[in-house]
Short mmCIF file of C-alpha atoms and ligand atoms in Angstrom, two decimals:
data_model
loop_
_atom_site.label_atom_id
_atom_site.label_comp_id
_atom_site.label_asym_id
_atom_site.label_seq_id
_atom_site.Cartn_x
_atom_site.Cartn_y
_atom_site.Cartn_z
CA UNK R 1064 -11.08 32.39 17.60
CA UNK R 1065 -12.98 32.01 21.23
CA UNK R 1066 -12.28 35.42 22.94
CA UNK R 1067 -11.54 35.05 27.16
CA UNK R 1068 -13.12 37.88 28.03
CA UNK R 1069 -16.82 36.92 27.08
CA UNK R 1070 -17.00 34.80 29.74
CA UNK R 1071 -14.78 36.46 31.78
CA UNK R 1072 -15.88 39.58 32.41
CA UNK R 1073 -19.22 39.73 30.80
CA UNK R 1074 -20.35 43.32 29.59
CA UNK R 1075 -22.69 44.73 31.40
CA UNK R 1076 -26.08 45.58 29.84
CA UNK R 1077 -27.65 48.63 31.48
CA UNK R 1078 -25.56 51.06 29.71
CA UNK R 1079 -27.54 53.67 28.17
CA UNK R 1080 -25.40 56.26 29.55
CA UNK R 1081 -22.75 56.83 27.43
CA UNK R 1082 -19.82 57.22 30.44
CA UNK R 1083 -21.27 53.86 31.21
CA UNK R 1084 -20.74 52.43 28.09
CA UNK R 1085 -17.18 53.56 28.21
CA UNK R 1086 -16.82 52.25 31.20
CA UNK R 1087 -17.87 48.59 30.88
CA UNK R 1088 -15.12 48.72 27.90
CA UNK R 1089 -12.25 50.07 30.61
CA UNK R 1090 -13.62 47.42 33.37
CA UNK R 1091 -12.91 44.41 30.52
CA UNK R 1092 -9.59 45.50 30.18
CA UNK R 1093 -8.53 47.05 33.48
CA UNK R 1094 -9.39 43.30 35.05
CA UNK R 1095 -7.32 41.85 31.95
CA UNK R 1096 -4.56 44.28 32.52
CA UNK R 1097 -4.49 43.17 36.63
CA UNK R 1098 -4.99 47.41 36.51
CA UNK R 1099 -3.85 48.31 40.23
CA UNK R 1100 -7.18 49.35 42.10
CA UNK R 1101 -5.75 52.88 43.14
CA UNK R 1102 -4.71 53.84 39.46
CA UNK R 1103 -7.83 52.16 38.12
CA UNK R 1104 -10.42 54.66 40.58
CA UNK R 1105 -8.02 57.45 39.26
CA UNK R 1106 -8.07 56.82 35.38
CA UNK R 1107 -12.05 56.26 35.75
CA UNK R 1108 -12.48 59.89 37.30
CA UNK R 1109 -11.83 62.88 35.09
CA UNK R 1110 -9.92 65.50 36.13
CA UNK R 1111 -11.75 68.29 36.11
CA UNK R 1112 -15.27 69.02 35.09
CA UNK R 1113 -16.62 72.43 34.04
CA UNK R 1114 -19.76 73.97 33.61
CA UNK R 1115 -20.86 77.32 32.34
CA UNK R 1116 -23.12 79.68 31.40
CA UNK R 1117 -23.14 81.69 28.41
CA UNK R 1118 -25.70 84.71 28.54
CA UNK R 1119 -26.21 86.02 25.10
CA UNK R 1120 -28.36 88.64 23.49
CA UNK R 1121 -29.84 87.16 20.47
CA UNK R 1122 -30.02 89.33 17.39
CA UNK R 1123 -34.14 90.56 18.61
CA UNK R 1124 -32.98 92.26 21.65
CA UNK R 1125 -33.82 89.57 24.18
CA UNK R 1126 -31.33 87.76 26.61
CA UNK R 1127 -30.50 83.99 26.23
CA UNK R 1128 -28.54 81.83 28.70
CA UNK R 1129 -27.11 78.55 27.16
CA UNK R 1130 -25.10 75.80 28.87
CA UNK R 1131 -21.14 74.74 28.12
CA UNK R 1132 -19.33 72.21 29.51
CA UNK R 1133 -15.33 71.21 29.40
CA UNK R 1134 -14.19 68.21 31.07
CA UNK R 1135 -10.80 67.38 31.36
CA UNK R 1136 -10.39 63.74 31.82
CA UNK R 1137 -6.72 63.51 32.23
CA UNK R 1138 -3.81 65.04 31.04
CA UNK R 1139 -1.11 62.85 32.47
CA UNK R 1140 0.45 62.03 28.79
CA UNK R 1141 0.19 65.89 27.63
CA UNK R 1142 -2.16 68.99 27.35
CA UNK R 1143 -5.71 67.46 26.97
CA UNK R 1144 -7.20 67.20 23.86
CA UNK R 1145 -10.41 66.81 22.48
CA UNK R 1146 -13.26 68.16 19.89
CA UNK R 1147 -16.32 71.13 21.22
CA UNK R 1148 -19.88 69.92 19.87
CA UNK R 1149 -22.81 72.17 19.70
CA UNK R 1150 -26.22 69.90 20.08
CA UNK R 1151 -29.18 71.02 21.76
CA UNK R 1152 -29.51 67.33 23.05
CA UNK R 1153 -25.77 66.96 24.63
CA UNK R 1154 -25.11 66.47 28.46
CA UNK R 1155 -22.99 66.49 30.87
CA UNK R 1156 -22.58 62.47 31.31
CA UNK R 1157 -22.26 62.29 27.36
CA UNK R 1158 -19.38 65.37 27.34
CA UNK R 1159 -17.82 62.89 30.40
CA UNK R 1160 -17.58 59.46 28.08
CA UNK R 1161 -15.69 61.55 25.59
CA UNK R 1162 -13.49 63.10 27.28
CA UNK R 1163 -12.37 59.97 28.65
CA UNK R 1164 -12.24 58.04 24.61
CA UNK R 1165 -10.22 60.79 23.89
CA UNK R 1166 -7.56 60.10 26.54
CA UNK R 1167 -8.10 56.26 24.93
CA UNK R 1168 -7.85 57.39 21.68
CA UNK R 1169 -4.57 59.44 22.23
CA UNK R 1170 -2.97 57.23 23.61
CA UNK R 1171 -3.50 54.82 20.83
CA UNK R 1172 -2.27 56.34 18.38
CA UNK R 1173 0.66 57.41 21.01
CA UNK R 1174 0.47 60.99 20.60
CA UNK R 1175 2.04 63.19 23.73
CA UNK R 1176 -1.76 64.20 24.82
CA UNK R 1177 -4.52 63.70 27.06
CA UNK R 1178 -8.22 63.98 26.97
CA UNK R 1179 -11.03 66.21 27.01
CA UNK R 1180 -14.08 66.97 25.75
CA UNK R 1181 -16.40 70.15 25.54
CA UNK R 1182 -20.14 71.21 24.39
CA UNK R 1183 -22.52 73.81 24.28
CA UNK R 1184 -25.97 72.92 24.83
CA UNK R 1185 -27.51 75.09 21.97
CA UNK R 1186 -29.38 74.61 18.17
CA UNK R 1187 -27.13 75.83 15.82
CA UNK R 1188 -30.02 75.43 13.34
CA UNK R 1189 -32.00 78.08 15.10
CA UNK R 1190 -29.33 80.31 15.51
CA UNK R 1191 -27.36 83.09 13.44
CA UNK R 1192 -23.82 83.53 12.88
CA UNK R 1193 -23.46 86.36 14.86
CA UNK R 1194 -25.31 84.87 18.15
CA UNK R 1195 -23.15 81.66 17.50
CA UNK R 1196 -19.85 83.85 17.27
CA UNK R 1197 -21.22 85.57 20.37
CA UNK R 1198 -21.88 81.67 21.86
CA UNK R 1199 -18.56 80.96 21.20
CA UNK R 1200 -16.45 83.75 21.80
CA UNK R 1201 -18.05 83.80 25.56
CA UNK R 1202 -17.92 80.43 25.92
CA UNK R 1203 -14.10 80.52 25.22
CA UNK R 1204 -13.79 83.44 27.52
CA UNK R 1205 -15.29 81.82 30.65
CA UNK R 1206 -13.07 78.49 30.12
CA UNK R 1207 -9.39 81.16 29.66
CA UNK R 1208 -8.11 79.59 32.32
CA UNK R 1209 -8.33 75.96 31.16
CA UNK R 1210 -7.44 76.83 27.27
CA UNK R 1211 -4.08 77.07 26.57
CA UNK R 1212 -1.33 75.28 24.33
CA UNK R 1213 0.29 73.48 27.25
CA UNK R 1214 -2.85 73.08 28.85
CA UNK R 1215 -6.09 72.30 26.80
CA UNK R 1216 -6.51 72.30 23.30
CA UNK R 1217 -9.81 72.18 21.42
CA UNK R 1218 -10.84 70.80 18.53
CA UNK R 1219 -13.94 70.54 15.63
CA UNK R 1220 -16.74 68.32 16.52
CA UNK R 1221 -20.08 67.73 15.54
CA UNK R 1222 -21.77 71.22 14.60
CA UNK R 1223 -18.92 73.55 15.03
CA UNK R 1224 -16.39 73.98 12.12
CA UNK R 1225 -13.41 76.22 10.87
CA UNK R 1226 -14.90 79.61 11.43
CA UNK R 1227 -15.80 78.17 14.57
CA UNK R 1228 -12.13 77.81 15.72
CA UNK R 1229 -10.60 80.91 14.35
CA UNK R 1230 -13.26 82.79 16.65
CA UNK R 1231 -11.69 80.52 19.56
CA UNK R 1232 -8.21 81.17 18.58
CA UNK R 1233 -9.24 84.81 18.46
CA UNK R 1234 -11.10 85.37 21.20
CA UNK R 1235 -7.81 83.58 23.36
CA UNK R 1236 -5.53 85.44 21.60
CA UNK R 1237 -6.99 88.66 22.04
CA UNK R 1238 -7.04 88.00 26.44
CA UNK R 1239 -3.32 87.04 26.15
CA UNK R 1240 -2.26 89.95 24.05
CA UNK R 1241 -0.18 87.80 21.34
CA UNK R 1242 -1.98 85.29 18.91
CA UNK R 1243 -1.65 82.09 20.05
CA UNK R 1244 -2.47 79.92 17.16
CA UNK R 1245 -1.52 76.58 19.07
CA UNK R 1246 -4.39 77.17 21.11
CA UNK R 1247 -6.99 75.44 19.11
CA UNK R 1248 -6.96 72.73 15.68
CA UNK R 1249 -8.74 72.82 13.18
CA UNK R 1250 -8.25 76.27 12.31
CA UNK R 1251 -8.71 77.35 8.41
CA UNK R 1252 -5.13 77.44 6.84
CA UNK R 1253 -4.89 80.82 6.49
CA UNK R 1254 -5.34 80.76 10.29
CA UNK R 1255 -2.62 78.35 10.88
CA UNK R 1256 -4.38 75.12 10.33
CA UNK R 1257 -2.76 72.06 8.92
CA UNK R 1258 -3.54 71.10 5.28
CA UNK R 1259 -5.29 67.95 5.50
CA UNK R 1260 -7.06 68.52 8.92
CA UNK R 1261 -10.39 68.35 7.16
CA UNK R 1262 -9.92 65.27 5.31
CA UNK R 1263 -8.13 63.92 8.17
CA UNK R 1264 -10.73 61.68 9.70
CA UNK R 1265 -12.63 60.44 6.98
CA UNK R 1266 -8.68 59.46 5.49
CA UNK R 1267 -7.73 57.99 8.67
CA UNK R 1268 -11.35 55.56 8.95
CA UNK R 1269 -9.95 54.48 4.73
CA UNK R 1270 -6.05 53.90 6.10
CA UNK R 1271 -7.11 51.45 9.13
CA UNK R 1272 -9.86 49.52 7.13
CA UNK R 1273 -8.62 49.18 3.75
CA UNK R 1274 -5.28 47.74 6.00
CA UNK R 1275 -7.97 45.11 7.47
CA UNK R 1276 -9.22 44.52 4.43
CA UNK R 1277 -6.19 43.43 2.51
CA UNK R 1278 -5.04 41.26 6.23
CA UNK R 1279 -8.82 39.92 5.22
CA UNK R 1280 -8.41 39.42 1.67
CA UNK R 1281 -10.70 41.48 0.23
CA UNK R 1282 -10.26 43.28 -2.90
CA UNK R 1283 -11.13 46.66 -2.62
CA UNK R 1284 -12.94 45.97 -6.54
CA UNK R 1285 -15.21 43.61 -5.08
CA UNK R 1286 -15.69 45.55 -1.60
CA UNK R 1287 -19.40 46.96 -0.81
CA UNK R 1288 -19.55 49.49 1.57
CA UNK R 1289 -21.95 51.58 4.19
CA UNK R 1290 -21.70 54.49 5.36
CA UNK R 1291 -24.21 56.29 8.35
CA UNK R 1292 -23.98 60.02 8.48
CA UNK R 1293 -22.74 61.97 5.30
CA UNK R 1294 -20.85 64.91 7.10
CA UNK R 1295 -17.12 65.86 7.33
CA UNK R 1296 -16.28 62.08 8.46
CA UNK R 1297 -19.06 60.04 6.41
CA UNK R 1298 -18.82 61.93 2.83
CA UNK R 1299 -14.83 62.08 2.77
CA UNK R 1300 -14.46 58.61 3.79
CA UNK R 1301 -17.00 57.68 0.95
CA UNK R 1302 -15.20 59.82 -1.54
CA UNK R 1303 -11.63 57.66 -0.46
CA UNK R 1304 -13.62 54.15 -0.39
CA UNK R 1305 -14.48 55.25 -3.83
CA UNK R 1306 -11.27 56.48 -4.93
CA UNK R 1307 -9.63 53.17 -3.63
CA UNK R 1308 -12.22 51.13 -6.39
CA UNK R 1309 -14.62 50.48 -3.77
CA UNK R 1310 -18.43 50.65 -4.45
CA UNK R 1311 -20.13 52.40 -1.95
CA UNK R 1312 -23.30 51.01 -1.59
CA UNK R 1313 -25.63 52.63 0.94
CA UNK R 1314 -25.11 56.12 2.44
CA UNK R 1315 -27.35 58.12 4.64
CA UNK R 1316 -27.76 61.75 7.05
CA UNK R 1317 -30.48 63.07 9.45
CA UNK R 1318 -33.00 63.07 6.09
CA UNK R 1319 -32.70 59.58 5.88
CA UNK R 1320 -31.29 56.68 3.90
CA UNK R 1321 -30.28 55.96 0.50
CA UNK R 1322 -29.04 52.66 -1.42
CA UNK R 1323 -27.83 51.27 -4.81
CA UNK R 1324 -26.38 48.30 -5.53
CA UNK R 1325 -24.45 49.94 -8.37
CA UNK R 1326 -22.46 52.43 -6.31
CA UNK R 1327 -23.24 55.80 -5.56
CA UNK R 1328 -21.05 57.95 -7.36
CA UNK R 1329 -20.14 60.57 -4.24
CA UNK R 1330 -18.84 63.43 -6.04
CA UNK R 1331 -22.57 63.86 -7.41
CA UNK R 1332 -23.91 62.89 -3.76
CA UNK R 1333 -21.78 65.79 -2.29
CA UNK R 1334 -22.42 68.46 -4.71
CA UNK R 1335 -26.11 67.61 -4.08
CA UNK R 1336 -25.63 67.84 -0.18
CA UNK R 1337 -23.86 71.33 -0.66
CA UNK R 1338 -26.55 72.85 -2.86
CA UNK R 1339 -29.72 71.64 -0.43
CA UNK R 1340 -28.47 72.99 2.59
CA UNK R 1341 -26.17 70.19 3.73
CA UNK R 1342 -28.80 67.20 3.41
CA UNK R 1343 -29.59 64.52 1.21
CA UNK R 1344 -33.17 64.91 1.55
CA UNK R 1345 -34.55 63.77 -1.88
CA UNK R 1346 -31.51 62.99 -3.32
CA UNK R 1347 -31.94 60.73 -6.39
CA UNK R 1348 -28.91 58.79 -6.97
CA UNK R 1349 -30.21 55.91 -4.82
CA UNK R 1350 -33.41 54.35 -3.35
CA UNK R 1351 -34.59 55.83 -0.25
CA UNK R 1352 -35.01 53.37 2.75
CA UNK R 1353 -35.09 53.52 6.72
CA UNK R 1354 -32.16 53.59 9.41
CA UNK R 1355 -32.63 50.22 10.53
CA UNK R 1356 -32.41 48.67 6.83
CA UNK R 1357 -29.30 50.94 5.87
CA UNK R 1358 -27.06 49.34 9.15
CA UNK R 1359 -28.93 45.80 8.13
CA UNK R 1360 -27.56 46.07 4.28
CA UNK R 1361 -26.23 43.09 2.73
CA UNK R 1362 -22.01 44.78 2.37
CA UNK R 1363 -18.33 44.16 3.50
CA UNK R 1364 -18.04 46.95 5.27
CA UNK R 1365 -20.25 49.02 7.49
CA UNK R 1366 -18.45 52.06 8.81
CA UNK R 1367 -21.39 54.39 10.93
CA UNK R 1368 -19.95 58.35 11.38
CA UNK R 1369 -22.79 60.02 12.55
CA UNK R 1370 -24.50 59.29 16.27
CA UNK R 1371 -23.53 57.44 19.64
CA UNK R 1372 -25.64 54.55 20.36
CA UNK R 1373 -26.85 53.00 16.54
CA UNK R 1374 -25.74 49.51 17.40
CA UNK R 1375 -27.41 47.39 19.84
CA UNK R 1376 -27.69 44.36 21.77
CA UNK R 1377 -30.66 43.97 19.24
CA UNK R 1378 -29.44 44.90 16.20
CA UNK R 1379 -26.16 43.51 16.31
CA UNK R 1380 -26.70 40.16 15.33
CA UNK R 1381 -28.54 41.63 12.33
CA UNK R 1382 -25.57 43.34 10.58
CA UNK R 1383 -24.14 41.19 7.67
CA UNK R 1384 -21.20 43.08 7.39
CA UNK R 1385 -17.28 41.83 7.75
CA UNK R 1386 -16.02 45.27 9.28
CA UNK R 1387 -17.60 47.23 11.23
CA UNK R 1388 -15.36 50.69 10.92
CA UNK R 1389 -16.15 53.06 13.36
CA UNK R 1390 -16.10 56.42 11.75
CA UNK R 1391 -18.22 58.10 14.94
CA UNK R 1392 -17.57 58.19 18.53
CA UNK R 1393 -19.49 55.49 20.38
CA UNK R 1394 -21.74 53.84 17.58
CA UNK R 1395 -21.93 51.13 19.30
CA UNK R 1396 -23.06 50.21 22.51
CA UNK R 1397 -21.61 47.94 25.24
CA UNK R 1398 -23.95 44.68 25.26
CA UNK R 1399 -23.51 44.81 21.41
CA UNK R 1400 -19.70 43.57 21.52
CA UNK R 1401 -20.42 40.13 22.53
CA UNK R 1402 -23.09 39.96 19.82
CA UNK R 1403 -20.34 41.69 16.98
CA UNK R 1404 -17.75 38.86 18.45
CA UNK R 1405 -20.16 36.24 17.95
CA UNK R 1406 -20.93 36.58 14.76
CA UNK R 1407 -17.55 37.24 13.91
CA UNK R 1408 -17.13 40.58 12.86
CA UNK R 1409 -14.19 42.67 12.60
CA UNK R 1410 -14.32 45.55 14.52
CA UNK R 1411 -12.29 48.71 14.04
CA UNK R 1412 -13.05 50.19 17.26
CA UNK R 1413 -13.99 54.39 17.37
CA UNK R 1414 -10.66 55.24 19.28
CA UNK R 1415 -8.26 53.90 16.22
CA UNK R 1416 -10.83 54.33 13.70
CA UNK R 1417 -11.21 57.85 13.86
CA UNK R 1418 -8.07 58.94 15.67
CA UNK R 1419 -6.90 60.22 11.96
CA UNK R 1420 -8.81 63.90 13.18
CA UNK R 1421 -6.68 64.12 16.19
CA UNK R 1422 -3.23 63.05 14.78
CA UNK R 1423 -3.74 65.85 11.91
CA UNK R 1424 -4.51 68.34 14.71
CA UNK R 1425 -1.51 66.99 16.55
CA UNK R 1426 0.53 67.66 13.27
CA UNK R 1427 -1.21 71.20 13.43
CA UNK R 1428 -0.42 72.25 16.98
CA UNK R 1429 3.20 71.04 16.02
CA UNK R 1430 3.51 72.89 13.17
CA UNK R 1431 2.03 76.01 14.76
CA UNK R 1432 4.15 75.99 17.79
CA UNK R 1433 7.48 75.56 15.35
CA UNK R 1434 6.12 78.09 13.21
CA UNK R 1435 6.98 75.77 9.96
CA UNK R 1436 4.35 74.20 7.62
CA UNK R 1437 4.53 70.76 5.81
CA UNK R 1438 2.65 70.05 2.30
CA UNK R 1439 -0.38 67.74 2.82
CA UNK R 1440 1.70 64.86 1.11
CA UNK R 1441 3.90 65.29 3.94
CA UNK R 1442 0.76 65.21 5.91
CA UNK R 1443 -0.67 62.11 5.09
CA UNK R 1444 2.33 60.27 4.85
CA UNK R 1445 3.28 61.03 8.39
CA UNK R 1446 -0.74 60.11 9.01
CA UNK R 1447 -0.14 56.71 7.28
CA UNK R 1448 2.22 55.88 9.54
CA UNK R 1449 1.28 56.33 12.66
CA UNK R 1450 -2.36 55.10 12.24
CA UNK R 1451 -0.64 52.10 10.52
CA UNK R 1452 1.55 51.54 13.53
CA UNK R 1453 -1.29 52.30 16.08
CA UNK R 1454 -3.85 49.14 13.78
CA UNK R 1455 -0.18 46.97 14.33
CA UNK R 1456 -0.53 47.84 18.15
CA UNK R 1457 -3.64 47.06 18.97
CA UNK R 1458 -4.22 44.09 16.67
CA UNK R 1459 -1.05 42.54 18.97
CA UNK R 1460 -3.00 43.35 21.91
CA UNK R 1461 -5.84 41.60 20.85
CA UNK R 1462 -3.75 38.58 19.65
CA UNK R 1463 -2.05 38.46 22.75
CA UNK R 1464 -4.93 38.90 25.18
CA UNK R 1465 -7.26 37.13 22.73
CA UNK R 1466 -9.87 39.75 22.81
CA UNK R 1467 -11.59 41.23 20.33
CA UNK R 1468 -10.14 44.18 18.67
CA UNK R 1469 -11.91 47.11 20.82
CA UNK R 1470 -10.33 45.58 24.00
CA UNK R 1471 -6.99 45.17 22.49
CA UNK R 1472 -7.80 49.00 21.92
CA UNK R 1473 -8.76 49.71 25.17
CA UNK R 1474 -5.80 47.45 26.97
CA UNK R 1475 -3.04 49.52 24.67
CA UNK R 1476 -4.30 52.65 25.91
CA UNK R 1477 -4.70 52.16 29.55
CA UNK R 1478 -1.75 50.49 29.68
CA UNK R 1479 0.41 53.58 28.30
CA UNK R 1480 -1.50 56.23 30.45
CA UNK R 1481 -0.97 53.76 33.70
CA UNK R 1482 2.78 53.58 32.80
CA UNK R 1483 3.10 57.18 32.40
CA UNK R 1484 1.18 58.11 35.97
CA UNK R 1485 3.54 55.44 37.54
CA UNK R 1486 6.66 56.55 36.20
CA UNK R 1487 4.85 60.23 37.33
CA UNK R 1488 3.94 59.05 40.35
CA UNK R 1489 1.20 60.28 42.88
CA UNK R 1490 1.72 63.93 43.39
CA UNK R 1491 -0.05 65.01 47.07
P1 NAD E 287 -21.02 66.37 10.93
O1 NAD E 287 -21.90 67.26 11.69
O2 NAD E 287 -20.16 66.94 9.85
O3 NAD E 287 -21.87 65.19 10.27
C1 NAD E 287 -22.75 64.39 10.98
C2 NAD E 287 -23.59 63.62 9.96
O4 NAD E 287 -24.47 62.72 10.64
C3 NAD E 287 -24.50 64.52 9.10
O5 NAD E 287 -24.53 64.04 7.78
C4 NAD E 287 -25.87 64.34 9.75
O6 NAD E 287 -26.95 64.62 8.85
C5 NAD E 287 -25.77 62.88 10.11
N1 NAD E 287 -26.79 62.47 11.07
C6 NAD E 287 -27.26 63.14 12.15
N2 NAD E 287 -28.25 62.44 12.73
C7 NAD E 287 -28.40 61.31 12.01
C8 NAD E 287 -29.26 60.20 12.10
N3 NAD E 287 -30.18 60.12 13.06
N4 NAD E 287 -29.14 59.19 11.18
C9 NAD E 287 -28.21 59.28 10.20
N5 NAD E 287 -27.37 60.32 10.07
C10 NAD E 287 -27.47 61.31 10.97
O7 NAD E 287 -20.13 65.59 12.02
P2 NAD E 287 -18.76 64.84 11.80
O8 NAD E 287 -17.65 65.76 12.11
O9 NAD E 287 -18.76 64.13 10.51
O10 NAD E 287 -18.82 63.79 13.01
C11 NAD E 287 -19.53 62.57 12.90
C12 NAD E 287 -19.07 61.64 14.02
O11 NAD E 287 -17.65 61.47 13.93
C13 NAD E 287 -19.31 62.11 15.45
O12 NAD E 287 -19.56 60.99 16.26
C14 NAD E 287 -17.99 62.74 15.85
O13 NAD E 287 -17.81 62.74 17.24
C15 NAD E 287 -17.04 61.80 15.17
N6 NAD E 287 -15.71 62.35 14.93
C16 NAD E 287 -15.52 63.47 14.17
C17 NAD E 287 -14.22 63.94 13.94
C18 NAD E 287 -13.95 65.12 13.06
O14 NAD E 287 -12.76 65.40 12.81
N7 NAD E 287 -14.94 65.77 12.50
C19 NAD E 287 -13.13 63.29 14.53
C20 NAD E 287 -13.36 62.14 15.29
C21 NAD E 287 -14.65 61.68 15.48
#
């Protein structure tokens, strides 16, 4: 199929920036979408942006001040929405782009939300559990205002976990005098979380692809797969490619990369993880190669869920894959889509991909504000079908507009949060 918009409106290259990246996706499909200019400056400013300190004293005595950020990006569809990663590399402009893929990525899947995003700028690494409860409990206290069920409700991301939510529902809870478990997802159970929130994501990347893969043809039998980054989205999507009869062929984490041809078998590849302190490092079950040969394996599909950024204008045209199934948030960078379209491959674009997380903690903050808990069948067959409905979606999109899948993404989305602000209308 030729797709309009590569000539069109060609991406634009300069794009380290993350926001940027985002952006040059919304400016392909606000000009497809004839976007009104006044609602297109509005959707491509978030609504609020938040910075704060958090002064600490670390478990020697002396006094640490770290950074946190929450940025709303817009909440005209529902409370805002959206995942708090601890990094010592994250920034302000990255917290920015997504916020905004959340408000995408919502709206995709159609759920009443908006989006936002938040981070503290810390190691968790280097840190112990009692200076990251302090971290968080402060952090959550200096954004009480912006937290709230109706208003803002965090979520997991990359570094923070369970634990790291009940201290947020807590510490909330504790300021308003009631607990308020609707304030946060991701909770442990016991703490009002959903079953199936963990699994969620990983589950939701396996319901969207192995859907492309049967519109595609391909058996899941004779289906090789990648997978980049073997945390909470990489390892459980591996463990429900393999369940499905896939073979999954090349995994990898921050120790590095592993392949063979036979199939890892991932039970044995978690376990090992667990008992080495959460990497792979010297893991045996596979041979041990670099980065840039894992994303460059011979496979069907390629599905990265660790890092922004890993594919590129340059090694785009390298990948040999048939799907590319983005488990992460921003993989893959702007001038890369052109290069993916080229050579043909399917793209499962981040905000369906991995909107499973965000459903389950929809079904969560649902369940917690009616006070009534489903079974995780229930669960995942509710997850099923909207993430089945939300592929349907955008695949018409892309038909219709003859884009490539990620625009068809991006044109669902803004269209539903433009339609809601008009119906709205301009307050002021
Ligand atoms: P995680 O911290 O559990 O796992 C991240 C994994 O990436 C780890 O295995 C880590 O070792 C690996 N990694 C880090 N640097 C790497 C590198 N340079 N090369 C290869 N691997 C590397 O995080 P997660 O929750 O699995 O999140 C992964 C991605 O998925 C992020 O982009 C996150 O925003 C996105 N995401 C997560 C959820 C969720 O529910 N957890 C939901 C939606 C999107």
């Amino acid at each position: 199929m030729e797709f309009r918009y590569l000539e069109k409106a060609p991406i634009k290259t300069t794009d380290q920036d993350p926001f940027e990246s985002m952006m040059a996706r919304f400016d392909v499909a606000a000009d497809l979408l004839k976007l009104d200019p006044g609602i297109y400056q509005y959707l491509k400013t978030p609504q609020k942006q938040i910075i704060v300190a958090i002064p600490i004293q670390m478990d020697d005595g002396t006094i640490e001040v770290f950074e946190g950020y929450r940025v709303i990006h817009n909440d005209v569809r529902g409370p805002s929405k959206g995942g708090i990663r601890y990094s010592p590399h994250v920034s302000l402009a990255e917290v920015k782009a997504l916020a905004a893929w959340m408000t995408w990525k919502c709206a995709v899947v159609n759920l009443p939300f908006g989006g936002a995003k938040g981070a503290v700028r810390c190691d968790p690494k280097m840190l112990t559990k009692v200076e990251l409860e302090k971290i968080t409990r402060r952090y959550t206290a200096n954004l009480l205002e912006v937290f709230g069920p109706e208003r803002d409700v965090p979520a997991p991301d990359m570094n923070t976990n369970e634990q790291v939510m009940g201290w947020i529902m807590d510490t909330y809870s504790m300021h308003m005098r009631h607990t308020t478990t609707a304030v946060v997802t991701g909770k442990p159970t016991i703490l009002g979380g959903s079953l199936g929130r963990v699994e969620a994501t990983g589950k939701g990347v396996v319901i969207v692809t192995s859907s492309t893969m049967k519109k595609m043809g391909l058996n899941p039998k004779d289906t090789r797969i990648v997978i980049q980054g073997f945390g909470n989205v990489g390892s459980i999507a591996a463990k429900e490619f393999e369940a499905m009869g896939c073979k999954v062929i090349g995994i990898s984490d921050v120790s590095g990369a592993y392949y063979n041809a036979k199939g890892f078998d991932i039970r044995q590849a978690i376990d090992y993880r667990d008992a080495h302190g959460g990497v792979l490092e010297a893991f045996s079950g596979g041979d041990k190669i670099s980065n840039t040969e894992l994303l460059e394996l011979d496979c069907d599909v390629l599905a990265p869920c660790a890092l922004e950024d890993q594919i590129t204008a340059k090694n785009a045209g390298k990948i040999k894959a048939k799907i590319l199934a983005e488990g992460a948030n921003g993989p893959t960078m702007a001038n890369a889509d052109p290069v993916l379209a080229e050579h043909g491959i399917t793209v499962i674009p981040d905000i369906l991909c991995n909107a499973g997380g965000v459903t389950v903690s929809y079904f969560e903050w649902v369940q917690n504000r009616m006070g009534y808990y489903w079974t995780k069948t229930e669960v995942f067959d509710r997850l099923e079908h909207i993430l089945s409905e939300a592929l349907k979606a955008v695949n018409t999109k892309a038909e219709q507009y003859k884009v490539p899948e990620r625009i068809g993404a991006y044109i669902l989305a803004i269209d539903r949060v433009a339609q809601t602000l008009k119906l709205r209308g301009i307050y002021g």
